[in-house]
């Protein structure tokens, strides 16, 4: 047994030993690789219903960062009312790209990396994929470390002496021995959940939504009962006025919107698993309602904490850390459990699945979703030393939030291409072929490139100032106060305009092409790239005229 194990491990030293078996029926070029996670989602994996989508949004929106969403808004001098308006408007703005781009995955059952080829071109799409992948890695690192602080509350509730573990690490490490142990334990607990295929996660999302909603509500009720009310934050007056107040409102709304910029871009990675494509439109209700509810909970709990402890406590884990005694520690345990599950769910839904899809599209010969998840959590959980990110780099955190200026135009170009330019008619097989109709010029669509650059440019001075507040950029930083709205709207309009004036006619078709027609043993058959080809039936892919302009015919 041990000898056989050594032989298998020895064989893994060669890259060829890591090659993933290639699918027999796929749209990829004959000399290129693909796998089931890259290809069109098979029918048996389209398992998500409306309830599963509701559970997904509960899973994604319910996290510690969402609880603290209003903290920065009130901290800069605005009132709870203005914080509430910023939450609602910010989340409603996010809904626009989520619905528009979510429809791509729901209609075509393809992931974000594949969908981007229609607008950016076969090769330029990789740039959009890399930007999204880097963002996911950073956020996975931070969300994982935040989860470890929740686990600390669970452990200290049972064994209070856990907090007294001696520290053997220098201050420069940015983490104590006890914190590092909590991080390792949480990372180990989270690891198996990352390996579950996305189409099998709906019940975990439902479990998280029930647990987090229950505990979050109980937390608010508990602190309000102890404080004999909801505190005095409702009477708080703004500490800023005039134009400064107006710019702060815009900036705060953009910070809320930017936090969801990643999901607005890669939402096809999840909607590809929907049974019914129309289910995607329920996001317009689910997402802002759930996220705003959690932000309001954070405001109420913080206000009550001022009465109890003499200061506003925005972090629910910091609030639980104040609870002692038998009942207090029991409460702290359940709060810790709640946010452990919350962080795992958010990491799975918002970061790991997305990053794994990106890696799979870049290296389909060697990486599938499971291997991508393993690589993502090793890099994000350890290589990127997340405690260093949080401990030493407020400017880096500001820069990460500012990644919205790059993601907004990407989301806009995807949406404009599908809804305005292509009118929802896509040649799916060509998305997998480097010499297909979406090659444009050498794999690059100049319309997308120019729209992206023009959209990003005016935001760069504000980005520089967010990283270095001492930098004087003059009036050039004002656009950055509404960076997502600017980036999305300008890229959408420019790409649509360029495509109208200088259309890429080879990419415009009259109906969506879902598969190829081929001749097998003299019989005309139809293949959608993931199952055994079937005999062609009239209307299978729209119309006979549409089939005449199929991918194979175009390449020929």
C-alpha positions as a printed Julia matrix, in Angstrom:
556×3 Matrix{Float64}:
   0.0    0.0     0.0
   2.72   2.47    1.0
   4.75   1.53   -2.07
   1.76   2.16   -4.33
   1.15   5.52   -2.67
   4.78   6.53   -3.16
   4.58   5.59   -6.84
   1.46   7.72   -7.34
   3.04  10.67   -5.56
   6.23  10.27   -7.58
   4.22  10.29  -10.81
   2.68  13.64   -9.83
   6.04  15.36  -10.31
   5.29  15.54  -14.04
   2.83  18.13  -15.4
   1.23  15.45  -17.58
   0.07  13.65  -14.42
  -2.15  16.62  -13.55
  -3.94  16.8   -16.89
  -7.73  16.67  -16.55
  -9.51  14.16  -18.85
 -10.88  15.97  -21.84
 -14.56  15.87  -22.67
 -15.5   13.94  -25.78
 -18.11  16.47  -26.82
 -17.04  20.07  -26.39
 -16.98  23.3   -28.38
 -13.28  23.96  -27.77
 -10.77  23.91  -30.66
  -9.4   20.43  -31.42
  -5.93  21.36  -30.16
  -7.21  23.16  -27.05
  -8.52  21.84  -23.75
 -11.82  22.21  -22.01
 -13.67  20.49  -19.17
 -17.16  20.28  -17.73
 -16.63  23.34  -15.53
 -15.68  25.49  -18.54
 -18.36  24.25  -20.9
 -22.06  24.96  -21.07
 -23.71  23.83  -17.82
 -25.24  20.38  -18.36
 -28.97  20.05  -17.81
 -28.49  17.82  -14.76
 -26.53  20.61  -13.05
 -29.19  23.26  -13.61
 -30.74  22.67  -10.22
 -31.22  26.15   -8.76
 -34.8   27.32   -8.21
 -36.13  30.64   -6.95
 -35.76  29.39   -3.37
 -32.18  28.38   -4.03
 -31.48  31.86   -5.41
 -33.05  33.4    -2.3
 -30.81  31.19   -0.16
 -27.8   32.22   -2.23
 -28.43  35.91   -1.62
 -29.02  35.33    2.06
 -25.7   33.48    2.07
 -23.84  36.18    0.18
 -25.33  39.29    1.76
 -25.33  38.14    5.39
 -21.76  38.7     6.56
 -19.94  40.75    9.18
 -18.99  43.42    6.64
 -22.65  43.9     5.72
 -23.53  44.4     9.41
 -20.94  47.16    9.59
 -22.02  48.72    6.28
 -23.49  51.85    7.85
 -20.58  52.36   10.27
 -18.31  54.27    7.92
 -21.21  56.39    6.71
 -22.21  57.62   10.17
 -18.57  57.86   11.26
 -17.82  60.51    8.61
 -20.52  62.77   10.02
 -23.8   61.78    8.36
 -27.0   60.74   10.14
 -28.65  57.34   10.3
 -31.26  58.53    7.79
 -28.59  59.41    5.26
 -26.86  56.11    5.97
 -30.13  54.32    5.27
 -30.65  56.21    2.0
 -27.1   55.38    0.93
 -27.7   51.71    1.68
 -30.91  51.57   -0.35
 -29.63  53.6    -3.32
 -26.27  51.84   -3.34
 -27.8   48.36   -3.34
 -30.41  49.31   -5.95
 -27.59  50.54   -8.19
 -25.86  47.18   -7.78
 -29.02  45.39   -8.88
 -28.74  46.82  -12.41
 -25.57  44.95  -13.49
 -26.54  41.91  -11.43
 -29.79  41.47  -13.33
 -28.43  42.44  -16.75
 -25.36  40.2   -16.51
 -27.14  37.52  -14.51
 -29.42  37.02  -17.5
 -26.37  35.99  -19.56
 -25.71  33.02  -17.3
 -29.41  32.2   -16.93
 -30.1   32.26  -20.68
 -26.89  30.75  -22.05
 -25.71  28.69  -19.04
 -22.1   29.84  -19.41
 -19.73  31.39  -16.88
 -18.4   34.94  -16.74
 -15.03  34.13  -18.32
 -16.7   32.62  -21.39
 -19.34  35.35  -21.65
 -16.65  38.07  -21.65
 -15.3   36.8   -24.99
 -18.39  38.05  -26.8
 -17.62  41.67  -25.93
 -13.87  41.84  -25.23
 -12.68  39.32  -27.79
 -11.21  35.87  -27.27
  -7.87  37.08  -25.84
  -8.72  40.47  -24.29
 -11.35  38.7   -22.18
  -8.48  37.19  -20.21
  -7.64  40.66  -18.88
 -11.16  40.99  -17.43
 -10.83  37.52  -15.94
  -7.5   38.32  -14.26
  -8.85  41.56  -12.73
 -11.77  39.67  -11.24
  -9.53  36.81  -10.06
  -7.15  39.14   -8.19
 -10.08  40.83   -6.47
 -11.48  37.47   -5.37
  -8.14  36.38   -3.92
  -7.82  39.52   -1.79
 -11.37  39.33   -0.51
 -11.05  35.62    0.23
  -8.02  36.41    2.37
  -9.84  39.09    4.37
 -13.1   37.16    4.76
 -11.21  34.1     5.99
  -9.34  36.06    8.64
 -12.59  37.72    9.74
 -14.08  34.24   10.15
 -11.23  33.31   12.48
 -12.21  36.13   14.85
 -15.71  34.63   15.0
 -14.25  31.24   15.83
 -12.27  32.87   18.64
 -15.55  33.95   20.26
 -16.9   30.39   20.05
 -13.8   28.91   21.66
 -13.43  31.51   24.42
 -17.12  31.07   25.28
 -16.34  27.45   26.19
 -12.76  27.9    27.42
 -12.18  31.53   28.53
  -8.49  30.77   29.09
  -8.11  30.44   25.32
  -7.58  34.2    25.17
  -4.59  33.84   27.52
  -2.46  31.68   25.21
   1.08  33.13   25.4
   2.26  34.96   22.31
   5.56  33.77   20.82
   5.47  35.87   17.65
   7.12  39.29   17.19
   5.04  42.44   16.76
   6.18  42.66   13.13
   4.28  39.43   12.38
   1.0   41.33   12.64
  -0.66  38.42   14.44
  -0.45  36.71   17.84
  -0.06  32.99   18.46
  -3.67  32.71   19.58
  -4.95  34.58   16.5
  -2.85  32.42   14.2
  -4.24  29.27   15.82
  -7.8   30.56   15.33
  -7.0   31.31   11.71
  -5.65  27.8    11.12
  -8.68  26.2    12.78
 -11.18  28.29   10.81
  -9.32  27.69    7.54
  -9.37  23.94    8.22
 -13.11  23.95    9.03
 -13.9   26.02    5.93
 -11.79  23.9     3.56
 -14.2   20.97    2.93
 -17.09  23.36    2.17
 -15.02  24.89   -0.64
 -14.82  21.52   -2.39
 -18.6   21.07   -2.75
 -19.77  21.6    -6.38
 -21.81  24.81   -6.77
 -24.93  23.02   -8.02
 -25.06  21.11   -4.7
 -24.74  24.14   -2.4
 -28.33  25.35   -2.3
 -29.13  23.61    1.0
 -26.07  25.09    2.68
 -27.26  28.53    1.55
 -30.68  27.83    3.07
 -29.08  26.7     6.35
 -26.96  29.83    6.54
 -29.88  32.13    5.79
 -31.97  30.63    8.61
 -29.12  30.62   11.14
 -27.75  34.1    10.46
 -31.18  35.76   10.25
 -32.23  34.18   13.55
 -29.04  35.04   15.44
 -28.78  38.55   13.97
 -32.37  39.3    14.99
 -31.78  37.83   18.45
 -28.64  39.95   18.87
 -30.54  43.17   18.12
 -33.39  42.22   20.47
 -30.97  41.25   23.26
 -28.98  44.48   23.25
 -32.12  46.6    22.96
 -33.7   44.8    25.94
 -30.55  45.28   28.02
 -30.32  48.95   27.01
 -34.07  49.44   27.61
 -34.43  50.89   24.15
 -32.61  51.44   20.89
 -30.36  54.23   22.14
 -30.02  57.85   21.01
 -28.55  57.51   17.53
 -31.93  58.51   16.09
 -31.44  62.02   17.48
 -27.9   62.41   16.15
 -27.28  65.53   14.02
 -24.94  65.67   11.0
 -21.49  67.09   11.74
 -20.95  68.3     8.16
 -22.95  70.63    5.95
 -23.08  72.25    2.53
 -21.21  70.79   -0.43
 -19.06  68.68    1.88
 -22.17  66.86    3.04
 -23.37  66.33   -0.53
 -20.05  64.88   -1.68
 -19.94  62.63    1.4
 -23.38  61.23    0.56
 -22.24  60.45   -2.99
 -18.98  58.96   -1.76
 -20.76  56.82    0.86
 -23.23  55.52   -1.68
 -20.33  54.59   -3.99
 -18.6   52.73   -1.17
 -21.73  50.62   -0.69
 -22.04  50.04   -4.44
 -18.35  49.26   -4.89
 -18.49  46.52   -2.28
 -20.72  44.52   -4.65
 -18.92  45.42   -7.88
 -17.43  41.95   -8.09
 -20.81  40.2    -8.0
 -22.2   42.57  -10.62
 -19.4   41.43  -12.91
 -19.25  37.67  -12.45
 -22.87  36.88  -11.54
 -23.12  34.51  -14.58
 -20.92  32.09  -12.6
 -23.96  31.42  -10.41
 -27.01  32.09  -12.59
 -25.75  29.47  -15.06
 -27.17  26.86  -12.62
 -30.75  28.2   -12.71
 -33.51  25.89  -13.91
 -35.65  28.73  -15.22
 -33.96  31.76  -16.78
 -36.69  34.13  -15.56
 -35.73  33.36  -11.96
 -32.78  35.74  -12.37
 -35.05  38.8   -12.12
 -35.92  38.0    -8.49
 -32.47  39.35   -7.62
 -33.87  42.86   -8.0
 -35.92  42.2    -4.86
 -33.79  39.74   -2.9
 -30.41  41.48   -2.86
 -31.27  45.07   -1.72
 -33.88  43.84    0.76
 -31.56  41.38    2.51
 -28.45  43.59    2.49
 -30.34  46.67    3.72
 -31.97  44.66    6.52
 -28.56  43.63    7.84
 -27.24  47.2     7.67
 -30.23  48.45    9.66
 -29.61  45.74   12.27
 -26.07  47.07   12.58
 -27.29  50.63   13.17
 -29.78  49.59   15.86
 -27.32  47.35   17.7
 -24.63  50.03   17.61
 -27.01  52.62   19.01
 -28.01  50.35   21.91
 -24.36  49.51   22.59
 -23.67  53.21   23.24
 -26.13  53.09   26.14
 -24.66  49.83   27.47
 -20.92  50.39   27.02
 -20.49  54.11   26.43
 -19.39  53.78   22.8
 -20.77  52.77   19.44
 -19.76  49.18   18.66
 -20.3   48.42   14.99
 -18.63  45.01   14.81
 -21.0   42.23   16.04
 -18.01  40.14   17.17
 -16.61  43.02   19.21
 -20.05  43.35   20.73
 -20.14  39.64   21.64
 -16.67  39.95   23.16
 -18.21  42.17   25.88
 -20.54  39.41   27.03
 -19.4   37.46   30.11
 -21.01  35.16   32.63
 -22.83  31.92   31.77
 -25.63  33.52   29.73
 -23.3   36.07   28.13
 -20.81  33.41   27.01
 -23.64  31.27   25.64
 -24.78  34.24   23.59
 -21.22  34.89   22.43
 -20.94  31.25   21.29
 -24.01  31.47   19.08
 -22.95  34.86   17.68
 -19.54  33.37   16.87
 -21.19  30.32   15.26
 -23.49  32.57   13.26
 -20.68  34.63   11.76
 -18.45  31.6    11.2
 -21.14  30.12    8.99
 -21.77  33.55    7.46
 -18.14  34.04    6.46
 -17.87  30.51    5.04
 -21.0   31.06    2.95
 -19.81  34.43    1.66
 -16.37  33.05    0.87
 -17.85  30.16   -1.07
 -20.45  32.17   -2.97
 -18.65  35.44   -3.61
 -14.97  34.54   -3.81
 -13.94  30.9    -4.19
 -16.43  29.83   -6.87
 -15.68  32.96   -8.88
 -11.91  32.67   -8.6
 -12.08  28.94   -9.43
 -14.12  29.67  -12.55
 -11.52  32.24  -13.6
  -8.63  29.82  -13.09
 -10.52  27.09  -14.93
 -11.0   29.33  -17.97
  -7.31  30.3   -18.02
  -5.91  26.79  -17.45
  -8.65  24.28  -18.42
  -6.15  21.52  -19.09
  -4.97  21.42  -15.47
  -7.58  23.18  -13.32
 -11.23  22.42  -12.65
 -13.46  24.01  -10.0
 -12.23  21.75   -7.2
  -8.55  22.31   -7.93
  -9.23  26.02   -8.37
 -10.85  26.14   -4.93
  -7.83  24.47   -3.34
  -5.4   26.87   -5.05
  -7.56  29.87   -4.13
  -7.81  29.05   -0.42
  -4.09  28.25   -0.1
  -3.06  31.51   -1.77
  -5.75  33.64   -0.1
  -5.59  31.98    3.3
  -1.8   31.75    3.7
   0.39  33.05    0.89
  -1.22  36.5     1.01
  -0.88  36.63    4.85
  -4.31  38.2     5.44
  -3.45  39.35    8.99
  -0.75  41.54    7.43
  -3.29  43.04    5.03
  -5.63  43.96    7.87
  -2.92  44.89   10.37
  -0.63  47.12    8.31
  -2.35  48.39    5.21
  -5.33  50.67    5.52
  -4.21  52.12    2.19
  -4.29  48.65    0.62
  -7.83  48.1     1.87
  -8.79  51.43    0.32
  -7.15  50.33   -2.91
  -9.09  47.04   -2.88
 -12.36  48.9    -2.49
 -11.25  51.09   -5.35
 -11.02  48.06   -7.64
 -14.63  48.91   -8.41
 -13.34  51.46  -10.91
 -11.97  48.56  -12.98
 -14.89  46.21  -12.44
 -17.64  48.75  -13.23
 -16.68  49.19  -16.92
 -16.19  45.44  -17.33
 -19.72  44.81  -16.01
 -21.1   47.6   -18.21
 -19.45  46.3   -21.38
 -20.79  42.78  -20.75
 -24.32  44.12  -20.23
 -24.26  46.51  -23.2
 -22.92  43.81  -25.5
 -25.58  41.26  -24.58
 -28.65  43.51  -24.36
 -27.97  46.4   -26.75
 -25.42  45.28  -29.33
 -26.09  41.55  -29.74
 -29.77  41.8   -28.7
 -29.37  38.58  -26.69
 -28.34  36.57  -29.77
 -25.04  34.79  -29.11
 -23.19  32.06  -31.0
 -22.28  29.91  -27.99
 -19.9   27.48  -29.76
 -17.88  30.42  -31.15
 -17.19  31.63  -27.61
 -14.93  28.59  -27.17
 -12.98  28.96  -30.45
 -10.11  31.36  -30.89
 -10.83  31.7   -34.64
 -14.61  31.95  -34.21
 -16.75  34.98  -34.92
 -15.72  36.65  -31.63
 -12.06  36.86  -32.53
 -12.42  40.49  -33.73
  -8.89  41.8   -34.51
  -6.27  39.33  -33.23
  -8.56  38.35  -30.36
  -9.14  41.96  -29.22
 -12.28  44.07  -29.6
 -10.99  47.64  -29.76
 -14.45  49.01  -28.9
 -14.33  47.36  -25.48
 -10.7   48.41  -24.93
 -11.38  52.09  -25.69
 -14.59  52.18  -23.65
 -12.75  50.62  -20.7
  -9.83  53.08  -20.82
 -12.02  56.17  -21.2
 -14.17  55.01  -18.3
 -11.25  54.28  -15.97
  -9.11  57.33  -16.76
 -11.01  60.09  -14.89
 -11.18  57.9   -11.76
  -7.41  57.42  -11.47
  -6.65  60.7    -9.61
  -9.23  59.83   -6.96
  -7.83  56.29   -6.73
  -4.36  57.71   -6.11
  -5.7   59.95   -3.35
  -7.54  57.04   -1.69
  -4.25  55.17   -1.39
  -2.28  58.26   -0.3
  -4.56  60.86    1.37
  -1.71  63.4     1.43
  -1.62  63.49   -2.36
  -3.12  66.66   -3.88
  -5.05  65.89   -7.06
  -7.11  69.06   -7.14
 -10.63  68.81   -8.53
  -9.66  65.65  -10.39
 -10.7   63.55   -7.43
 -14.37  64.56   -7.39
 -15.47  62.03  -10.01
 -14.11  59.31   -7.76
 -16.84  60.14   -5.24
 -19.32  58.44   -7.59
 -16.81  56.14   -9.27
 -19.08  53.15   -9.9
 -21.91  55.16  -11.41
 -19.44  57.03  -13.64
 -17.57  53.9   -14.67
 -20.65  51.85  -15.46
 -22.64  54.53  -17.3
 -19.78  55.86  -19.45
 -18.55  52.4   -20.47
 -22.11  51.28  -21.29
 -22.81  54.33  -23.46
 -19.41  54.36  -25.18
 -19.39  50.65  -26.02
 -22.95  50.82  -27.34
 -22.08  53.91  -29.39
 -18.89  52.47  -30.86
 -20.7   49.26  -31.79
 -23.49  51.23  -33.5
 -21.2   53.47  -35.55
 -18.56  50.81  -36.29
 -20.39  47.49  -35.92
 -18.54  44.17  -35.94
 -20.99  42.67  -38.44
 -19.54  39.17  -38.24
 -20.7   38.94  -34.6
 -24.31  39.96  -35.25
 -26.71  37.06  -35.78
 -30.5   36.77  -35.95
 -30.94  34.08  -33.28
 -28.95  32.45  -30.51
 -26.93  29.41  -31.63
 -26.83  26.87  -28.82
 -24.95  24.09  -30.6
 -23.37  22.7   -33.74
 -24.86  20.72  -36.61
 -22.69  17.91  -37.9
 -23.02  14.78  -40.02
 -22.5   11.46  -38.24
 -22.94   8.28  -40.31
 -24.76  10.31  -42.94
 -27.28  11.72  -40.44
 -27.5   15.41  -39.58
 -27.12  15.71  -35.8
 -27.12  18.51  -33.28
 -24.71  18.9   -30.35
 -24.84  21.4   -27.49
 -21.34  20.53  -26.33
 -22.12  18.58  -23.18
 -24.06  15.48  -24.14
 -24.45  12.93  -26.9
 -25.42  14.61  -30.2
 -29.04  14.06  -31.23
 -30.8   14.05  -34.57
 -31.53  17.6   -35.66
 -35.14  18.65  -35.14
 -36.59  21.7   -36.84
 -36.44  24.65  -34.46
 -33.92  23.04  -32.05
 -31.67  26.05  -32.31
 -34.16  28.7   -33.23
 -34.58  28.49  -37.02
 -33.03  26.81  -40.02
 -31.74  30.22  -41.09
 -29.97  30.56  -37.76
 -28.43  27.12  -38.16
 -27.12  28.11  -41.58
 -24.92  30.68  -39.86
 -23.63  28.21  -37.27
 -20.13  28.33  -35.83
 -18.82  25.63  -38.16
 -20.26  27.41  -41.19
 -18.71  30.71  -40.11
 -15.26  29.18  -39.59
 -15.47  27.39  -42.94
